[in-house]
CSV table of C-alpha atoms and ligand atoms in Angstrom, one decimal:
chain,number,residue,atom,x,y,z
A,2,MET,CA,-17.8,-6.4,14.7
A,3,LYS,CA,-17.9,-5.6,18.5
A,4,PRO,CA,-15.0,-3.9,20.2
A,5,VAL,CA,-12.1,-6.3,20.9
A,6,LEU,CA,-9.9,-6.2,24.0
A,7,LEU,CA,-6.2,-5.9,23.1
A,8,ARG,CA,-4.9,-5.6,26.6
A,9,PRO,CA,-6.6,-4.5,29.9
A,10,ASP,CA,-8.5,-1.3,29.1
A,11,ILE,CA,-7.2,-1.1,25.6
A,12,TYR,CA,-9.7,-1.9,22.8
A,13,TRP,CA,-9.8,-2.2,19.0
A,14,ILE,CA,-12.9,-0.2,18.0
A,15,GLY,CA,-12.5,-0.4,14.2
A,16,VAL,CA,-15.0,-0.8,11.4
A,17,ASN,CA,-15.1,-2.8,8.2
A,18,ASP,CA,-15.8,-1.0,5.0
A,19,ARG,CA,-17.6,-3.4,2.5
A,20,THR,CA,-19.1,-0.7,0.3
A,21,THR,CA,-16.2,1.4,-1.1
A,22,ASP,CA,-15.2,0.3,-4.6
A,23,LEU,CA,-12.0,2.3,-5.0
A,24,PHE,CA,-9.8,3.1,-2.0
A,25,GLU,CA,-8.5,6.7,-2.4
A,26,GLY,CA,-10.7,6.8,-5.5
A,27,LEU,CA,-8.1,4.7,-7.3
A,28,TRP,CA,-7.4,1.2,-5.9
A,29,PRO,CA,-10.0,-1.6,-6.3
A,30,ILE,CA,-11.2,-3.1,-3.0
A,31,ARG,CA,-14.7,-4.2,-4.0
A,32,LYS,CA,-13.9,-7.9,-3.4
A,33,GLU,CA,-11.4,-7.5,-0.6
A,34,GLY,CA,-12.8,-4.5,1.5
A,35,ILE,CA,-10.8,-2.7,4.1
A,36,SER,CA,-10.9,-2.0,7.8
A,37,TYR,CA,-10.4,1.3,9.5
A,38,ASN,CA,-8.8,0.4,12.8
A,39,ALA,CA,-9.2,2.8,15.7
A,40,TYR,CA,-8.3,2.1,19.3
A,41,LEU,CA,-9.6,3.3,22.6
A,42,ILE,CA,-7.9,3.5,26.0
A,43,ASN,CA,-10.2,3.6,29.0
A,44,ASP,CA,-8.0,5.1,31.7
A,45,GLU,CA,-8.4,8.0,34.2
A,46,LYS,CA,-8.2,10.0,31.0
A,47,LYS,CA,-10.0,8.5,28.0
A,48,ALA,CA,-8.4,8.5,24.6
A,49,ILE,CA,-9.1,7.4,21.1
A,50,ILE,CA,-6.3,6.8,18.7
A,51,ASP,CA,-7.3,7.4,15.0
A,52,LEU,CA,-10.9,7.5,13.8
A,53,SER,CA,-12.7,6.1,10.8
A,54,LYS,CA,-13.9,7.2,7.4
A,55,GLU,CA,-17.0,9.4,7.4
A,56,LEU,CA,-19.3,6.7,5.9
A,57,THR,CA,-18.6,4.4,8.9
A,58,THR,CA,-19.1,7.0,11.6
A,59,SER,CA,-22.3,5.6,13.1
A,60,ASP,CA,-20.7,2.2,13.7
A,61,PHE,CA,-17.7,3.8,15.1
A,62,ILE,CA,-19.6,6.0,17.6
A,63,GLU,CA,-21.6,2.9,18.7
A,64,HIS,CA,-18.4,1.1,19.5
A,65,ILE,CA,-17.2,3.9,21.8
A,66,ASN,CA,-20.6,4.0,23.6
A,67,GLU,CA,-20.3,0.3,24.4
A,68,ILE,CA,-17.2,1.1,26.5
A,69,PHE,CA,-18.0,4.6,27.9
A,70,PRO,CA,-20.3,7.5,27.0
A,71,VAL,CA,-18.7,9.2,24.1
A,72,SER,CA,-19.3,12.6,25.8
A,73,SER,CA,-16.7,11.7,28.4
A,74,LEU,CA,-13.9,11.4,25.9
A,75,ASP,CA,-10.8,13.4,26.9
A,76,TYR,CA,-8.4,13.0,23.9
A,77,ILE,CA,-8.7,12.3,20.2
A,78,ILE,CA,-5.2,11.4,18.9
A,79,ILE,CA,-4.8,12.0,15.2
A,80,ASN,CA,-1.8,10.2,13.8
A,81,HIS,CA,-2.6,11.1,10.2
A,82,VAL,CA,-5.2,13.4,8.7
A,83,GLU,CA,-6.1,11.5,5.5
A,84,PRO,CA,-9.9,11.3,5.6
A,85,ASP,CA,-10.0,7.5,5.9
A,86,HIS,CA,-8.8,8.1,9.5
A,87,THR,CA,-10.5,11.4,10.2
A,88,GLY,CA,-13.9,11.4,8.4
A,89,ALA,CA,-15.7,10.9,11.7
A,90,VAL,CA,-14.0,13.8,13.4
A,91,LEU,CA,-16.7,16.5,13.1
A,92,HIS,CA,-19.5,14.3,14.3
A,93,LEU,CA,-17.3,13.0,17.1
A,94,LEU,CA,-16.5,16.6,18.3
A,95,GLU,CA,-20.2,17.4,18.3
A,96,LEU,CA,-20.8,14.4,20.7
A,97,ALA,CA,-17.6,15.0,22.8
A,98,PRO,CA,-17.2,18.8,22.8
A,99,ASN,CA,-14.6,18.8,25.6
A,100,ALA,CA,-12.3,16.3,23.9
A,101,LYS,CA,-8.9,17.7,22.9
A,102,ILE,CA,-7.3,16.8,19.6
A,103,ILE,CA,-3.7,15.7,19.9
A,104,CYS,CA,-1.6,15.8,16.7
A,105,SER,CA,1.5,17.1,15.0
A,106,LYS,CA,1.9,20.7,13.9
A,107,LYS,CA,1.3,19.9,10.3
A,108,ALA,CA,-1.7,17.8,11.1
A,109,GLY,CA,-3.2,20.8,12.9
A,110,LEU,CA,-2.9,22.9,9.8
A,111,MET,CA,-4.4,20.1,7.7
A,112,LEU,CA,-7.4,19.7,10.1
A,113,THR,CA,-8.1,23.3,9.5
A,114,ALA,CA,-7.8,22.9,5.8
A,115,PHE,CA,-9.9,19.7,5.5
A,116,TYR,CA,-12.5,20.3,8.3
A,117,GLY,CA,-12.2,23.9,9.4
A,118,ILE,CA,-11.2,22.8,12.9
A,119,GLN,CA,-9.1,25.5,14.7
A,120,ASP,CA,-9.8,25.1,18.4
A,121,ASN,CA,-9.0,22.6,21.1
A,122,ILE,CA,-5.9,21.3,19.3
A,123,GLU,CA,-2.8,20.4,21.3
A,124,ILE,CA,0.4,20.1,19.2
A,125,VAL,CA,2.8,17.4,20.1
A,126,HIS,CA,6.3,16.5,18.9
A,127,GLY,CA,8.3,13.3,18.6
A,128,GLN,CA,9.2,11.9,22.1
A,129,ASP,CA,6.4,13.9,23.9
A,130,VAL,CA,4.5,11.8,26.4
A,131,LEU,CA,0.7,12.0,27.2
A,132,ASP,CA,-0.1,10.6,30.6
A,133,LEU,CA,-3.6,9.0,30.8
A,134,GLY,CA,-3.1,7.5,34.3
A,135,VAL,CA,-1.9,3.9,34.1
A,136,HIS,CA,-1.1,4.2,30.4
A,137,LYS,CA,1.4,6.6,28.9
A,138,LEU,CA,1.5,7.4,25.2
A,139,GLN,CA,4.7,8.5,23.5
A,140,PHE,CA,4.6,10.0,20.1
A,141,VAL,CA,7.0,9.0,17.3
A,142,SER,CA,7.4,11.4,14.5
A,143,THR,CA,7.2,9.5,11.1
A,144,PRO,CA,6.8,12.2,8.4
A,145,PHE,CA,5.7,11.0,5.0
A,146,VAL,CA,4.5,7.6,6.3
A,147,HIS,CA,2.1,8.3,4.6
A,148,TRP,CA,1.7,12.1,4.5
A,149,PRO,CA,4.1,14.8,5.9
A,150,GLU,CA,2.1,15.3,9.1
A,151,THR,CA,2.1,11.6,10.1
A,152,MET,CA,3.2,10.3,13.5
A,153,MET,CA,2.8,7.0,15.4
A,154,THR,CA,1.7,6.5,19.0
A,155,TYR,CA,3.5,4.1,21.3
A,156,GLU,CA,1.8,2.9,24.5
A,157,THR,CA,4.7,2.3,27.0
A,158,THR,CA,3.1,0.0,29.6
A,159,GLU,CA,1.9,-2.7,27.2
A,160,GLN,CA,4.4,-1.8,24.4
A,161,ILE,CA,1.8,-1.4,21.7
A,162,LEU,CA,2.7,0.5,18.6
A,163,PHE,CA,-0.3,2.3,16.9
A,164,SER,CA,1.4,2.6,13.6
A,165,CYS,CA,-1.4,4.1,11.4
A,166,ASP,CA,-0.9,3.4,7.7
A,167,ALA,CA,2.5,1.7,8.2
A,168,PHE,CA,2.2,-2.1,8.5
A,169,GLY,CA,-1.3,-2.0,7.2
A,170,GLY,CA,-3.1,-4.0,4.5
A,171,TYR,CA,-6.3,-4.3,2.5
A,172,GLY,CA,-9.0,-6.8,3.5
A,173,THR,CA,-11.9,-6.6,6.0
A,174,LEU,CA,-11.3,-8.3,9.4
A,175,ASP,CA,-13.7,-11.2,9.3
A,176,GLY,CA,-14.3,-12.5,12.8
A,177,SER,CA,-10.9,-12.0,14.2
A,178,ILE,CA,-8.6,-9.0,14.2
A,179,PHE,CA,-5.4,-10.9,15.1
A,180,ASP,CA,-2.6,-12.5,13.1
A,181,ASP,CA,-2.7,-15.7,15.2
A,182,HIS,CA,-6.5,-16.1,14.7
A,183,SER,CA,-6.6,-15.2,11.0
A,184,SER,CA,-8.4,-17.6,8.8
A,185,ASP,CA,-6.0,-17.1,5.9
A,186,LEU,CA,-2.7,-15.4,7.0
A,187,ARG,CA,-1.2,-15.9,3.5
A,188,TRP,CA,-4.0,-13.9,1.9
A,189,PHE,CA,-3.6,-11.1,4.4
A,190,LYS,CA,0.1,-10.9,3.7
A,191,GLN,CA,-0.6,-10.8,0.0
A,192,GLU,CA,-3.1,-8.0,0.5
A,193,ALA,CA,-0.6,-6.2,2.8
A,194,LEU,CA,1.9,-6.3,-0.1
A,195,ARG,CA,-0.7,-4.9,-2.5
A,196,TYR,CA,-1.6,-2.2,0.0
A,197,PHE,CA,2.1,-1.4,0.4
A,198,SER,CA,2.7,-1.2,-3.3
A,199,ASN,CA,-0.3,1.0,-3.9
A,200,ILE,CA,-0.1,3.4,-0.9
A,201,VAL,CA,3.3,3.2,0.7
A,202,SER,CA,5.9,2.3,-1.9
A,203,GLY,CA,6.1,5.9,-3.1
A,204,VAL,CA,7.4,6.8,0.3
A,205,SER,CA,9.7,3.9,0.8
A,206,THR,CA,12.7,6.0,2.0
A,207,PRO,CA,10.8,7.7,4.8
A,208,THR,CA,9.3,4.3,5.7
A,209,LEU,CA,12.8,2.8,6.1
A,210,LYS,CA,13.8,5.8,8.3
A,211,ALA,CA,10.7,5.2,10.4
A,212,ILE,CA,11.5,1.5,10.8
A,213,ASN,CA,15.1,2.3,11.8
A,214,LYS,CA,13.7,4.7,14.5
A,215,LEU,CA,11.4,2.0,15.8
A,216,ALA,CA,14.4,-0.2,16.6
A,217,ASP,CA,14.6,1.7,19.9
A,218,TYR,CA,11.1,0.6,21.0
A,219,PRO,CA,10.3,-2.9,22.3
A,220,ILE,CA,7.0,-3.8,20.6
A,221,SER,CA,4.6,-6.5,21.7
A,222,ILE,CA,1.7,-5.6,19.4
A,223,VAL,CA,1.7,-3.8,16.1
A,224,ALA,CA,-1.7,-2.2,15.8
A,225,PRO,CA,-2.0,-0.5,12.3
A,226,SER,CA,-5.0,1.5,11.0
A,227,HIS,CA,-5.8,-1.1,8.3
A,228,GLY,CA,-5.8,-4.8,8.3
A,229,LEU,CA,-4.6,-7.3,10.9
A,230,VAL,CA,-3.3,-6.5,14.4
A,231,TRP,CA,0.0,-8.4,14.8
A,232,ARG,CA,0.4,-9.8,18.3
A,233,GLU,CA,1.9,-13.3,17.9
A,234,ASN,CA,4.7,-12.1,15.6
A,235,PRO,CA,4.8,-8.3,15.5
A,236,GLY,CA,8.3,-8.4,14.0
A,237,GLU,CA,7.0,-10.2,10.9
A,238,ILE,CA,5.0,-7.4,9.4
A,239,ILE,CA,7.8,-4.9,10.3
A,240,ASP,CA,10.3,-7.1,8.5
A,241,LEU,CA,8.0,-7.5,5.5
A,242,TYR,CA,7.6,-3.7,5.2
A,243,LYS,CA,11.4,-3.3,5.4
A,244,LYS,CA,11.9,-5.8,2.7
A,245,TRP,CA,9.2,-4.2,0.4
A,246,SER,CA,10.6,-0.7,1.1
A,247,GLU,CA,14.0,-1.8,0.0
A,248,ALA,CA,12.6,-3.6,-3.0
A,249,THR,CA,11.3,-0.4,-4.7
A,250,SER,CA,14.9,0.5,-5.6
A,251,THR,CA,16.7,-2.8,-5.1
A,252,PRO,CA,14.9,-5.8,-6.6
A,253,PRO,CA,15.0,-8.8,-4.3
A,254,ALA,CA,15.0,-11.7,-6.8
A,255,ALA,CA,15.4,-12.8,-10.4
A,256,GLY,CA,12.0,-13.1,-12.1
A,257,VAL,CA,9.8,-11.5,-14.7
A,258,THR,CA,6.7,-9.4,-14.5
A,259,VAL,CA,5.2,-9.5,-17.9
A,260,ILE,CA,2.9,-6.5,-18.7
A,261,TYR,CA,1.2,-6.6,-22.1
A,262,GLY,CA,-1.7,-5.4,-24.2
A,263,THR,CA,-2.8,-6.3,-27.6
A,264,MET,CA,-5.2,-4.8,-30.2
A,265,TYR,CA,-5.8,-7.5,-32.8
A,266,GLY,CA,-3.7,-10.3,-31.3
A,267,ASN,CA,-0.3,-9.9,-33.0
A,268,THR,CA,1.5,-8.6,-29.9
A,269,GLY,CA,-0.4,-11.3,-27.9
A,270,LYS,CA,0.8,-14.0,-30.3
A,271,MET,CA,4.4,-12.9,-30.0
A,272,LEU,CA,4.0,-13.1,-26.2
A,273,ASP,CA,3.3,-16.8,-26.5
A,274,PHE,CA,6.6,-17.4,-28.3
A,275,ILE,CA,8.6,-15.2,-25.9
A,276,ILE,CA,7.0,-17.0,-22.9
A,277,GLN,CA,8.2,-20.3,-24.3
A,278,GLY,CA,11.7,-19.0,-24.3
A,279,LEU,CA,11.4,-17.5,-20.8
A,280,SER,CA,9.8,-20.5,-19.2
A,281,GLY,CA,12.5,-22.8,-20.6
A,282,GLN,CA,15.0,-21.0,-18.4
A,283,ASN,CA,13.3,-21.9,-15.1
A,284,ILE,CA,12.6,-18.3,-14.0
A,285,PRO,CA,9.5,-17.1,-12.1
A,286,ILE,CA,7.0,-15.4,-14.4
A,287,GLU,CA,3.8,-13.4,-13.6
A,288,ILE,CA,1.8,-12.3,-16.6
A,289,PHE,CA,-0.7,-9.4,-16.7
A,290,ASP,CA,-2.9,-8.2,-19.5
A,291,VAL,CA,-3.3,-4.5,-18.8
A,292,ARG,CA,-6.5,-4.3,-20.7
A,293,TYR,CA,-8.3,-6.1,-17.9
A,294,ILE,CA,-6.1,-6.1,-14.8
A,295,HIS,CA,-5.9,-3.0,-12.7
A,296,PRO,CA,-2.4,-1.6,-12.0
A,297,SER,CA,-3.2,-2.1,-8.2
A,298,TYR,CA,-2.5,-5.8,-8.7
A,299,ILE,CA,0.5,-5.4,-11.1
A,300,LEU,CA,2.4,-3.1,-8.7
A,301,SER,CA,2.8,-6.0,-6.2
A,302,SER,CA,4.5,-8.1,-8.8
A,303,LEU,CA,6.9,-5.3,-9.8
A,304,LEU,CA,8.2,-5.3,-6.2
A,305,LYS,CA,9.1,-9.0,-6.4
A,306,TYR,CA,11.4,-9.3,-9.4
A,307,ASN,CA,14.3,-7.7,-11.2
A,308,GLY,CA,12.8,-8.0,-14.7
A,309,VAL,CA,9.9,-6.3,-16.5
A,310,LEU,CA,8.9,-7.5,-19.9
A,311,VAL,CA,6.6,-5.0,-21.7
A,312,GLY,CA,4.6,-5.9,-24.8
A,313,ALA,CA,2.7,-3.1,-26.4
A,314,PRO,CA,1.5,-2.3,-29.9
A,315,THR,CA,1.8,1.1,-31.4
A,316,TYR,CA,-1.7,2.8,-31.2
A,317,GLU,CA,-1.9,5.7,-33.7
A,318,LYS,CA,1.0,8.0,-32.6
A,319,SER,CA,1.4,6.4,-29.1
A,320,ILE,CA,2.4,3.4,-27.2
A,321,PHE,CA,-0.8,1.4,-26.4
A,322,PRO,CA,-2.5,3.7,-23.8
A,323,PRO,CA,-3.2,1.1,-21.1
A,324,ILE,CA,0.6,0.4,-21.0
A,325,LYS,CA,1.4,4.1,-20.8
A,326,ASN,CA,-1.0,4.3,-17.9
A,327,MET,CA,0.6,1.3,-16.1
A,328,LEU,CA,4.1,2.7,-16.6
A,329,GLY,CA,2.8,6.0,-15.1
A,330,TYR,CA,1.8,4.1,-11.9
A,331,ALA,CA,5.2,2.4,-11.7
A,332,LYS,CA,6.9,5.7,-12.0
A,333,LEU,CA,4.7,7.4,-9.4
A,334,LYS,CA,5.3,4.5,-6.9
A,335,GLY,CA,9.1,4.7,-7.3
A,336,ILE,CA,9.7,1.4,-8.9
A,337,GLU,CA,13.3,1.8,-10.1
A,338,ASN,CA,16.4,-0.1,-11.2
A,339,ARG,CA,14.7,-2.8,-13.1
A,340,LYS,CA,16.0,-4.6,-16.1
A,341,THR,CA,13.5,-4.5,-19.0
A,342,ALA,CA,12.8,-5.6,-22.5
A,343,PHE,CA,10.2,-4.5,-25.1
A,344,PHE,CA,8.2,-6.2,-27.8
A,345,GLY,CA,5.3,-5.1,-29.9
A,346,SER,CA,3.6,-4.9,-33.3
A,347,TYR,CA,3.2,-1.7,-35.4
A,348,GLY,CA,1.2,-0.9,-38.5
A,349,TRP,CA,3.4,1.7,-40.2
A,350,ALA,CA,5.7,3.3,-37.6
A,351,GLY,CA,7.3,1.8,-34.4
A,352,VAL,CA,6.3,4.7,-32.1
A,353,ALA,CA,5.7,2.4,-29.1
A,354,LYS,CA,9.3,1.4,-29.0
A,355,ARG,CA,10.6,5.0,-29.0
A,356,GLN,CA,8.2,6.1,-26.3
A,357,PHE,CA,9.1,3.1,-24.2
A,358,GLU,CA,12.8,4.0,-24.5
A,359,GLN,CA,12.0,7.4,-23.1
A,360,GLU,CA,9.9,6.0,-20.2
A,361,THR,CA,12.7,3.6,-19.1
A,362,LEU,CA,15.2,6.5,-18.9
A,363,GLU,CA,12.8,8.4,-16.6
A,364,MET,CA,12.4,5.3,-14.3
A,365,ASN,CA,16.1,4.3,-14.4
A,366,TRP,CA,15.2,0.9,-16.0
A,367,GLU,CA,17.9,-0.7,-18.0
A,368,LEU,CA,16.5,-1.6,-21.5
A,369,LEU,CA,18.3,-4.8,-22.5
A,370,ASP,CA,16.4,-5.8,-25.7
A,371,ILE,CA,13.8,-4.8,-28.2
A,372,LEU,CA,11.7,-6.9,-30.6
A,373,ASP,CA,9.3,-4.9,-32.6
A,374,PHE,CA,7.8,-6.0,-35.8
A,375,ASN,CA,5.5,-4.8,-38.6
A,376,GLY,CA,2.1,-6.6,-38.5
A,377,ARG,CA,2.3,-10.2,-37.5
A,378,PRO,CA,5.1,-12.0,-35.6
A,379,GLN,CA,6.1,-13.9,-38.7
A,380,THR,CA,7.7,-10.8,-40.2
A,381,VAL,CA,10.6,-11.1,-37.8
A,382,GLY,CA,10.2,-14.9,-37.3
A,383,ILE,CA,8.7,-16.7,-34.4
A,384,GLN,CA,12.0,-18.4,-33.5
A,385,ASN,CA,13.3,-14.9,-32.8
A,386,GLY,CA,10.6,-14.5,-30.2
A,387,VAL,CA,11.6,-17.7,-28.4
A,388,GLU,CA,15.3,-16.7,-28.4
A,389,PHE,CA,14.4,-13.2,-27.2
A,390,GLY,CA,12.7,-14.7,-24.2
A,391,GLU,CA,15.6,-17.1,-23.5
A,392,ARG,CA,18.1,-14.3,-23.7
A,393,PHE,CA,16.1,-12.0,-21.4
A,394,ALA,CA,15.7,-14.8,-18.8
A,395,GLN,CA,19.4,-15.5,-18.9
A,396,GLN,CA,20.3,-11.9,-18.4
A,397,LEU,CA,18.0,-11.6,-15.4
A,398,LEU,CA,19.3,-14.8,-13.8
A,399,SER,CA,22.9,-13.8,-14.3
A,400,ALA,CA,22.3,-10.6,-12.4
A,401,PHE,CA,21.9,-12.6,-9.2
D,525,FEO,FE1,-5.1,5.1,5.6
D,525,FEO,FE2,-2.9,7.5,4.3
D,525,FEO,O1,-4.5,6.8,5.0
């Protein structure tokens, strides 16, 4: 895409990434893609806010040259050092050798560690102001949103918040960068939730602190480093991030995320009976087979509901490994205070149940019920499965 004017002399100069399969080497974006949003201010002093990933450097440099010769750049503002925002920095410094890097103290140390950059760095702190001429940039310290060095940049004349990872989402920007011109705003919100659950939910407490701090700033545009730019309703994405940050430790609604795997179909068969019991109670249910669905998509569901139903057979001396993997992601991303129940088949020893009990303790999940069985569901009775589902749904509903 070509550069897009946000306000007079302030441009979006981002790039779409349609080739990376796994964001951070972990999260699938093959279908959805992602944008690396950077911004340029063409004032008496010329500044860029955030950069792009290394593989998109040539597009990024072209964008700058469309507005002014890259060699005339005065400032490179680095809100966050993660390489999806800084991969272009060495090439950019070659083309603009007089540009000064503006960043936090910790970011300066990281730039040395990641890129060997030591010179021409000016350290700024929260509340410091950089005067570009007409435009003034105020820095807002927001540690751990997403890394410890992270800050945001606030443009005081037009009241634009350059928020970096916060308020971002997956998805390439196809044709328009703005919330009010988006072809499918619902999809972008869904991908913002998936991005939040994958990237930000592990730092929910610092995110809530940052959102509280932002209450002092009138904001007309939220311009994050990934996903849509929010100009029609900038408060909406801030409110969503607040809701999702709170949801990591305080579930917002009654409902069930069902996470299951099955080896020869016995745990899967029992799932059918349990679901019959659950659905009869009129509670929202989302079902994920962990053999085929990446944790990236399951984490979003875990942020929606108070209940997690886990179905896993015993595999040799372990809980079914894909379930163990999924629970590891939930723990890493700080999903706490859920109500849970467990079911699964075993051949000769119910190891999965015991391992699940241990996992729930570590995540502060309340284990309400267990239904494990030797071999096929009939050994405990299929009606027991239906009643197990009914009971779990009732317990979740009564918690609200
Ligand atoms: Fe978009 Fe934490 O990097």
